[in-house]
Amino acid sequence: AKTMIRGICSYYPDYVMIVIDAERGPNETGINHFKLASAFSVPIIIVVTKIDQVSNEKLISVRQDIKNFINPDSFLITVDSDNAVSLCSRRINDENIIPVFNVSCVSSQCSGLEYLLSFLHQLPLNEANKKWNQNKEQGSEFHITETFQTAESNIPILSGIVVKGQL
């Protein structure tokens, strides 16, 4: 929980994505992260993975488990169409909706992943997050926290946080 609190307070995320294994269902850590994100009013996205490895009954049970720990005034919306992607990406910041993506990536079949990727591309900045919007006219500032290198490229990959403006 300390790491999650530090992350929210230090990085001012626009969104929080909670990933849930369909075989195991929500765990205590995920539930705590959900509650902390809710307490800080950070919009939440839920991704249920490994849906190919469970029955429909188990998937319904996992969804019920999720309903048991969300706020009673929030609505889970299963994103399984382009219309649902568009609706959720436009309204995630101004309504109590929680998009749920059921995802599987097995061999040549990638079920639900196309909706998740489309959704992520359409997400706007969270305008309620005023910290990001400060000093836009002064330019952007990005603090590099880590660098990575892949075997395929000599170009470093940078990881960090935007502390001012936007990239």
PDB file of C-alpha atoms in Angstrom:
ATOM      1  CA  ALA A   1       0.000   0.000   0.000  1.00  0.00           C
ATOM      2  CA  LYS A   2       2.892   2.391   0.738  1.00  0.00           C
ATOM      3  CA  THR A   3       4.207   2.042  -2.809  1.00  0.00           C
ATOM      4  CA  MET A   4       0.774   2.738  -4.279  1.00  0.00           C
ATOM      5  CA  ILE A   5       0.275   5.825  -2.081  1.00  0.00           C
ATOM      6  CA  ARG A   6       3.741   7.093  -3.008  1.00  0.00           C
ATOM      7  CA  GLY A   7       3.017   6.501  -6.687  1.00  0.00           C
ATOM      8  CA  ILE A   8      -0.280   8.377  -6.638  1.00  0.00           C
ATOM      9  CA  CYS A   9       1.079  11.263  -4.570  1.00  0.00           C
ATOM     10  CA  SER A  10       4.344  11.574  -6.514  1.00  0.00           C
ATOM     11  CA  TYR A  11       3.333  10.847 -10.091  1.00  0.00           C
ATOM     12  CA  TYR A  12      -0.227  12.247 -10.267  1.00  0.00           C
ATOM     13  CA  PRO A  13      -1.470   9.516 -12.624  1.00  0.00           C
ATOM     14  CA  ASP A  14      -4.344  10.286 -14.953  1.00  0.00           C
ATOM     15  CA  TYR A  15      -5.658   6.729 -14.601  1.00  0.00           C
ATOM     16  CA  VAL A  16      -5.037   3.512 -12.684  1.00  0.00           C
ATOM     17  CA  MET A  17      -5.251   0.120 -14.380  1.00  0.00           C
ATOM     18  CA  ILE A  18      -6.021  -2.844 -12.144  1.00  0.00           C
ATOM     19  CA  VAL A  19      -5.129  -6.183 -13.781  1.00  0.00           C
ATOM     20  CA  ILE A  20      -6.984  -9.237 -12.477  1.00  0.00           C
ATOM     21  CA  ASP A  21      -6.153 -12.853 -13.308  1.00  0.00           C
ATOM     22  CA  ALA A  22      -9.444 -14.555 -14.288  1.00  0.00           C
ATOM     23  CA  GLU A  23      -8.288 -17.843 -12.754  1.00  0.00           C
ATOM     24  CA  ARG A  24      -7.595 -16.329  -9.332  1.00  0.00           C
ATOM     25  CA  GLY A  25      -9.984 -13.397  -9.231  1.00  0.00           C
ATOM     26  CA  PRO A  26      -9.319 -10.160  -7.349  1.00  0.00           C
ATOM     27  CA  ASN A  27      -6.610 -10.397  -4.700  1.00  0.00           C
ATOM     28  CA  GLU A  28      -6.061  -8.315  -1.580  1.00  0.00           C
ATOM     29  CA  THR A  29      -3.355  -6.151  -3.178  1.00  0.00           C
ATOM     30  CA  GLY A  30      -5.525  -5.333  -6.189  1.00  0.00           C
ATOM     31  CA  ILE A  31      -8.484  -4.505  -3.963  1.00  0.00           C
ATOM     32  CA  ASN A  32      -6.305  -2.207  -1.822  1.00  0.00           C
ATOM     33  CA  HIS A  33      -4.966  -0.476  -4.929  1.00  0.00           C
ATOM     34  CA  PHE A  34      -8.520  -0.026  -6.169  1.00  0.00           C
ATOM     35  CA  LYS A  35      -9.587   1.525  -2.861  1.00  0.00           C
ATOM     36  CA  LEU A  36      -6.590   3.880  -2.793  1.00  0.00           C
ATOM     37  CA  ALA A  37      -7.166   5.023  -6.379  1.00  0.00           C
ATOM     38  CA  SER A  38     -10.825   5.626  -5.521  1.00  0.00           C
ATOM     39  CA  ALA A  39      -9.876   7.581  -2.402  1.00  0.00           C
ATOM     40  CA  PHE A  40      -7.629   9.840  -4.510  1.00  0.00           C
ATOM     41  CA  SER A  41     -10.359  10.160  -7.193  1.00  0.00           C
ATOM     42  CA  VAL A  42      -8.191   8.626  -9.905  1.00  0.00           C
ATOM     43  CA  PRO A  43     -10.324   7.004 -12.634  1.00  0.00           C
ATOM     44  CA  ILE A  44      -9.914   3.228 -12.725  1.00  0.00           C
ATOM     45  CA  ILE A  45      -9.686   0.766 -15.591  1.00  0.00           C
ATOM     46  CA  ILE A  46      -9.990  -2.968 -14.910  1.00  0.00           C
ATOM     47  CA  VAL A  47      -8.408  -5.596 -17.158  1.00  0.00           C
ATOM     48  CA  VAL A  48      -9.343  -9.235 -16.581  1.00  0.00           C
ATOM     49  CA  THR A  49      -6.672 -11.458 -18.158  1.00  0.00           C
ATOM     50  CA  LYS A  50      -6.488 -15.145 -19.079  1.00  0.00           C
ATOM     51  CA  ILE A  51     -10.179 -15.340 -19.944  1.00  0.00           C
ATOM     52  CA  ASP A  52      -9.390 -18.249 -22.292  1.00  0.00           C
ATOM     53  CA  GLN A  53      -8.496 -20.399 -19.276  1.00  0.00           C
ATOM     54  CA  VAL A  54     -11.801 -20.094 -17.404  1.00  0.00           C
ATOM     55  CA  SER A  55     -15.427 -20.967 -18.013  1.00  0.00           C
ATOM     56  CA  ASN A  56     -18.133 -18.356 -18.528  1.00  0.00           C
ATOM     57  CA  GLU A  57     -19.400 -19.167 -15.040  1.00  0.00           C
ATOM     58  CA  LYS A  58     -16.001 -18.387 -13.535  1.00  0.00           C
ATOM     59  CA  LEU A  59     -15.844 -15.111 -15.494  1.00  0.00           C
ATOM     60  CA  ILE A  60     -19.278 -14.165 -14.125  1.00  0.00           C
ATOM     61  CA  SER A  61     -18.052 -15.048 -10.621  1.00  0.00           C
ATOM     62  CA  VAL A  62     -14.955 -12.836 -11.028  1.00  0.00           C
ATOM     63  CA  ARG A  63     -17.156  -9.960 -12.207  1.00  0.00           C
ATOM     64  CA  GLN A  64     -19.359 -10.405  -9.117  1.00  0.00           C
ATOM     65  CA  ASP A  65     -16.256 -10.384  -6.911  1.00  0.00           C
ATOM     66  CA  ILE A  66     -15.260  -7.079  -8.549  1.00  0.00           C
ATOM     67  CA  LYS A  67     -18.743  -5.645  -7.943  1.00  0.00           C
ATOM     68  CA  ASN A  68     -18.426  -6.545  -4.265  1.00  0.00           C
ATOM     69  CA  PHE A  69     -15.505  -4.159  -3.676  1.00  0.00           C
ATOM     70  CA  ILE A  70     -16.357  -1.197  -5.914  1.00  0.00           C
ATOM     71  CA  ASN A  71     -18.315   1.830  -4.734  1.00  0.00           C
ATOM     72  CA  PRO A  72     -22.068   1.164  -4.883  1.00  0.00           C
ATOM     73  CA  ASP A  73     -22.585   4.277  -7.033  1.00  0.00           C
ATOM     74  CA  SER A  74     -20.053   3.114  -9.655  1.00  0.00           C
ATOM     75  CA  PHE A  75     -20.970   1.176 -12.776  1.00  0.00           C
ATOM     76  CA  LEU A  76     -18.933  -1.585 -14.383  1.00  0.00           C
ATOM     77  CA  ILE A  77     -19.096  -1.463 -18.173  1.00  0.00           C
ATOM     78  CA  THR A  78     -17.751  -4.425 -20.110  1.00  0.00           C
ATOM     79  CA  VAL A  79     -15.959  -2.996 -23.112  1.00  0.00           C
ATOM     80  CA  ASP A  80     -16.582  -5.419 -25.946  1.00  0.00           C
ATOM     81  CA  SER A  81     -17.376  -3.184 -28.917  1.00  0.00           C
ATOM     82  CA  ASP A  82     -16.086  -0.075 -30.661  1.00  0.00           C
ATOM     83  CA  ASN A  83     -19.107   1.847 -29.357  1.00  0.00           C
ATOM     84  CA  ALA A  84     -18.277   0.878 -25.763  1.00  0.00           C
ATOM     85  CA  VAL A  85     -14.642   1.929 -26.325  1.00  0.00           C
ATOM     86  CA  SER A  86     -15.753   5.340 -27.558  1.00  0.00           C
ATOM     87  CA  LEU A  87     -18.319   5.837 -24.789  1.00  0.00           C
ATOM     88  CA  CYS A  88     -15.961   4.853 -21.962  1.00  0.00           C
ATOM     89  CA  SER A  89     -13.003   6.858 -23.243  1.00  0.00           C
ATOM     90  CA  ARG A  90     -15.164   9.994 -23.501  1.00  0.00           C
ATOM     91  CA  ARG A  91     -16.930   9.623 -20.151  1.00  0.00           C
ATOM     92  CA  ILE A  92     -14.412   8.009 -17.809  1.00  0.00           C
ATOM     93  CA  ASN A  93     -13.463  11.376 -16.291  1.00  0.00           C
ATOM     94  CA  ASP A  94     -16.934  12.750 -15.655  1.00  0.00           C
ATOM     95  CA  GLU A  95     -19.007   9.769 -14.598  1.00  0.00           C
ATOM     96  CA  ASN A  96     -18.736   6.920 -12.120  1.00  0.00           C
ATOM     97  CA  ILE A  97     -17.996   4.342 -14.774  1.00  0.00           C
ATOM     98  CA  ILE A  98     -15.342   1.671 -14.555  1.00  0.00           C
ATOM     99  CA  PRO A  99     -14.501   0.064 -17.886  1.00  0.00           C
ATOM    100  CA  VAL A 100     -13.756  -3.661 -17.718  1.00  0.00           C
ATOM    101  CA  PHE A 101     -11.758  -5.326 -20.476  1.00  0.00           C
ATOM    102  CA  ASN A 102     -11.796  -9.129 -20.766  1.00  0.00           C
ATOM    103  CA  VAL A 103      -8.517 -10.009 -22.457  1.00  0.00           C
ATOM    104  CA  SER A 104      -6.792 -13.123 -23.718  1.00  0.00           C
ATOM    105  CA  CYS A 105      -3.618 -13.465 -25.759  1.00  0.00           C
ATOM    106  CA  VAL A 106      -3.200 -17.055 -26.791  1.00  0.00           C
ATOM    107  CA  SER A 107      -1.471 -18.179 -30.008  1.00  0.00           C
ATOM    108  CA  SER A 108      -3.074 -16.379 -32.942  1.00  0.00           C
ATOM    109  CA  GLN A 109      -6.163 -15.297 -30.984  1.00  0.00           C
ATOM    110  CA  CYS A 110      -6.030 -12.031 -29.064  1.00  0.00           C
ATOM    111  CA  SER A 111      -9.492 -11.591 -27.670  1.00  0.00           C
ATOM    112  CA  GLY A 112     -10.384  -8.181 -26.257  1.00  0.00           C
ATOM    113  CA  LEU A 113      -6.905  -6.749 -26.657  1.00  0.00           C
ATOM    114  CA  GLU A 114      -7.912  -4.652 -29.669  1.00  0.00           C
ATOM    115  CA  TYR A 115     -10.563  -2.885 -27.556  1.00  0.00           C
ATOM    116  CA  LEU A 116      -8.096  -2.203 -24.746  1.00  0.00           C
ATOM    117  CA  LEU A 117      -5.503  -0.763 -27.134  1.00  0.00           C
ATOM    118  CA  SER A 118      -8.098   1.359 -28.925  1.00  0.00           C
ATOM    119  CA  PHE A 119      -9.368   2.627 -25.566  1.00  0.00           C
ATOM    120  CA  LEU A 120      -5.866   3.582 -24.399  1.00  0.00           C
ATOM    121  CA  HIS A 121      -5.269   5.499 -27.636  1.00  0.00           C
ATOM    122  CA  GLN A 122      -8.521   7.438 -27.188  1.00  0.00           C
ATOM    123  CA  LEU A 123      -8.098   8.327 -23.504  1.00  0.00           C
ATOM    124  CA  PRO A 124      -7.885  12.069 -22.889  1.00  0.00           C
ATOM    125  CA  LEU A 125      -5.745  13.678 -20.217  1.00  0.00           C
ATOM    126  CA  ASN A 126      -7.604  13.727 -16.935  1.00  0.00           C
ATOM    127  CA  GLU A 127      -8.508  17.419 -16.747  1.00  0.00           C
ATOM    128  CA  ALA A 128      -9.359  17.027 -13.050  1.00  0.00           C
ATOM    129  CA  ASN A 129      -5.670  16.396 -12.466  1.00  0.00           C
ATOM    130  CA  LYS A 130      -4.595  20.038 -12.182  1.00  0.00           C
ATOM    131  CA  LYS A 131      -1.001  19.156 -11.296  1.00  0.00           C
ATOM    132  CA  TRP A 132      -0.315  18.140 -14.911  1.00  0.00           C
ATOM    133  CA  ASN A 133      -1.866  21.286 -16.305  1.00  0.00           C
ATOM    134  CA  GLN A 134       0.316  23.739 -14.422  1.00  0.00           C
ATOM    135  CA  ASN A 135       2.940  25.775 -16.246  1.00  0.00           C
ATOM    136  CA  LYS A 136       2.016  24.535 -19.733  1.00  0.00           C
ATOM    137  CA  GLU A 137       3.249  27.791 -21.209  1.00  0.00           C
ATOM    138  CA  GLN A 138       6.720  27.216 -19.720  1.00  0.00           C
ATOM    139  CA  GLY A 139       7.271  23.973 -21.603  1.00  0.00           C
ATOM    140  CA  SER A 140       7.537  20.383 -20.478  1.00  0.00           C
ATOM    141  CA  GLU A 141       9.837  18.770 -17.950  1.00  0.00           C
ATOM    142  CA  PHE A 142      10.484  15.017 -17.869  1.00  0.00           C
ATOM    143  CA  HIS A 143      12.540  13.432 -15.076  1.00  0.00           C
ATOM    144  CA  ILE A 144      14.306  10.264 -16.174  1.00  0.00           C
ATOM    145  CA  THR A 145      14.208   7.614 -13.447  1.00  0.00           C
ATOM    146  CA  GLU A 146      15.536   4.587 -15.372  1.00  0.00           C
ATOM    147  CA  THR A 147      17.071   3.657 -18.694  1.00  0.00           C
ATOM    148  CA  PHE A 148      16.735   0.334 -20.483  1.00  0.00           C
ATOM    149  CA  GLN A 149      18.431  -1.188 -23.493  1.00  0.00           C
ATOM    150  CA  THR A 150      17.069  -3.949 -25.708  1.00  0.00           C
ATOM    151  CA  ALA A 151      19.065  -6.539 -27.611  1.00  0.00           C
ATOM    152  CA  GLU A 152      17.529  -5.332 -30.882  1.00  0.00           C
ATOM    153  CA  SER A 153      18.567  -1.703 -30.556  1.00  0.00           C
ATOM    154  CA  ASN A 154      21.379   0.409 -29.215  1.00  0.00           C
ATOM    155  CA  ILE A 155      18.955   3.259 -28.608  1.00  0.00           C
ATOM    156  CA  PRO A 156      18.201   3.643 -24.880  1.00  0.00           C
ATOM    157  CA  ILE A 157      14.610   3.446 -23.666  1.00  0.00           C
ATOM    158  CA  LEU A 158      13.826   6.038 -21.015  1.00  0.00           C
ATOM    159  CA  SER A 159      11.411   5.710 -18.139  1.00  0.00           C
ATOM    160  CA  GLY A 160      10.346   8.554 -15.912  1.00  0.00           C
ATOM    161  CA  ILE A 161       7.678  11.052 -15.007  1.00  0.00           C
ATOM    162  CA  VAL A 162       6.367  14.227 -16.531  1.00  0.00           C
ATOM    163  CA  VAL A 163       6.630  16.815 -13.762  1.00  0.00           C
ATOM    164  CA  LYS A 164       5.542  19.853 -15.741  1.00  0.00           C
ATOM    165  CA  GLY A 165       3.510  20.383 -18.887  1.00  0.00           C
ATOM    166  CA  GLN A 166       2.790  17.479 -21.160  1.00  0.00           C
ATOM    167  CA  LEU A 167       4.665  15.475 -23.774  1.00  0.00           C
TER     168      LEU A 167
END
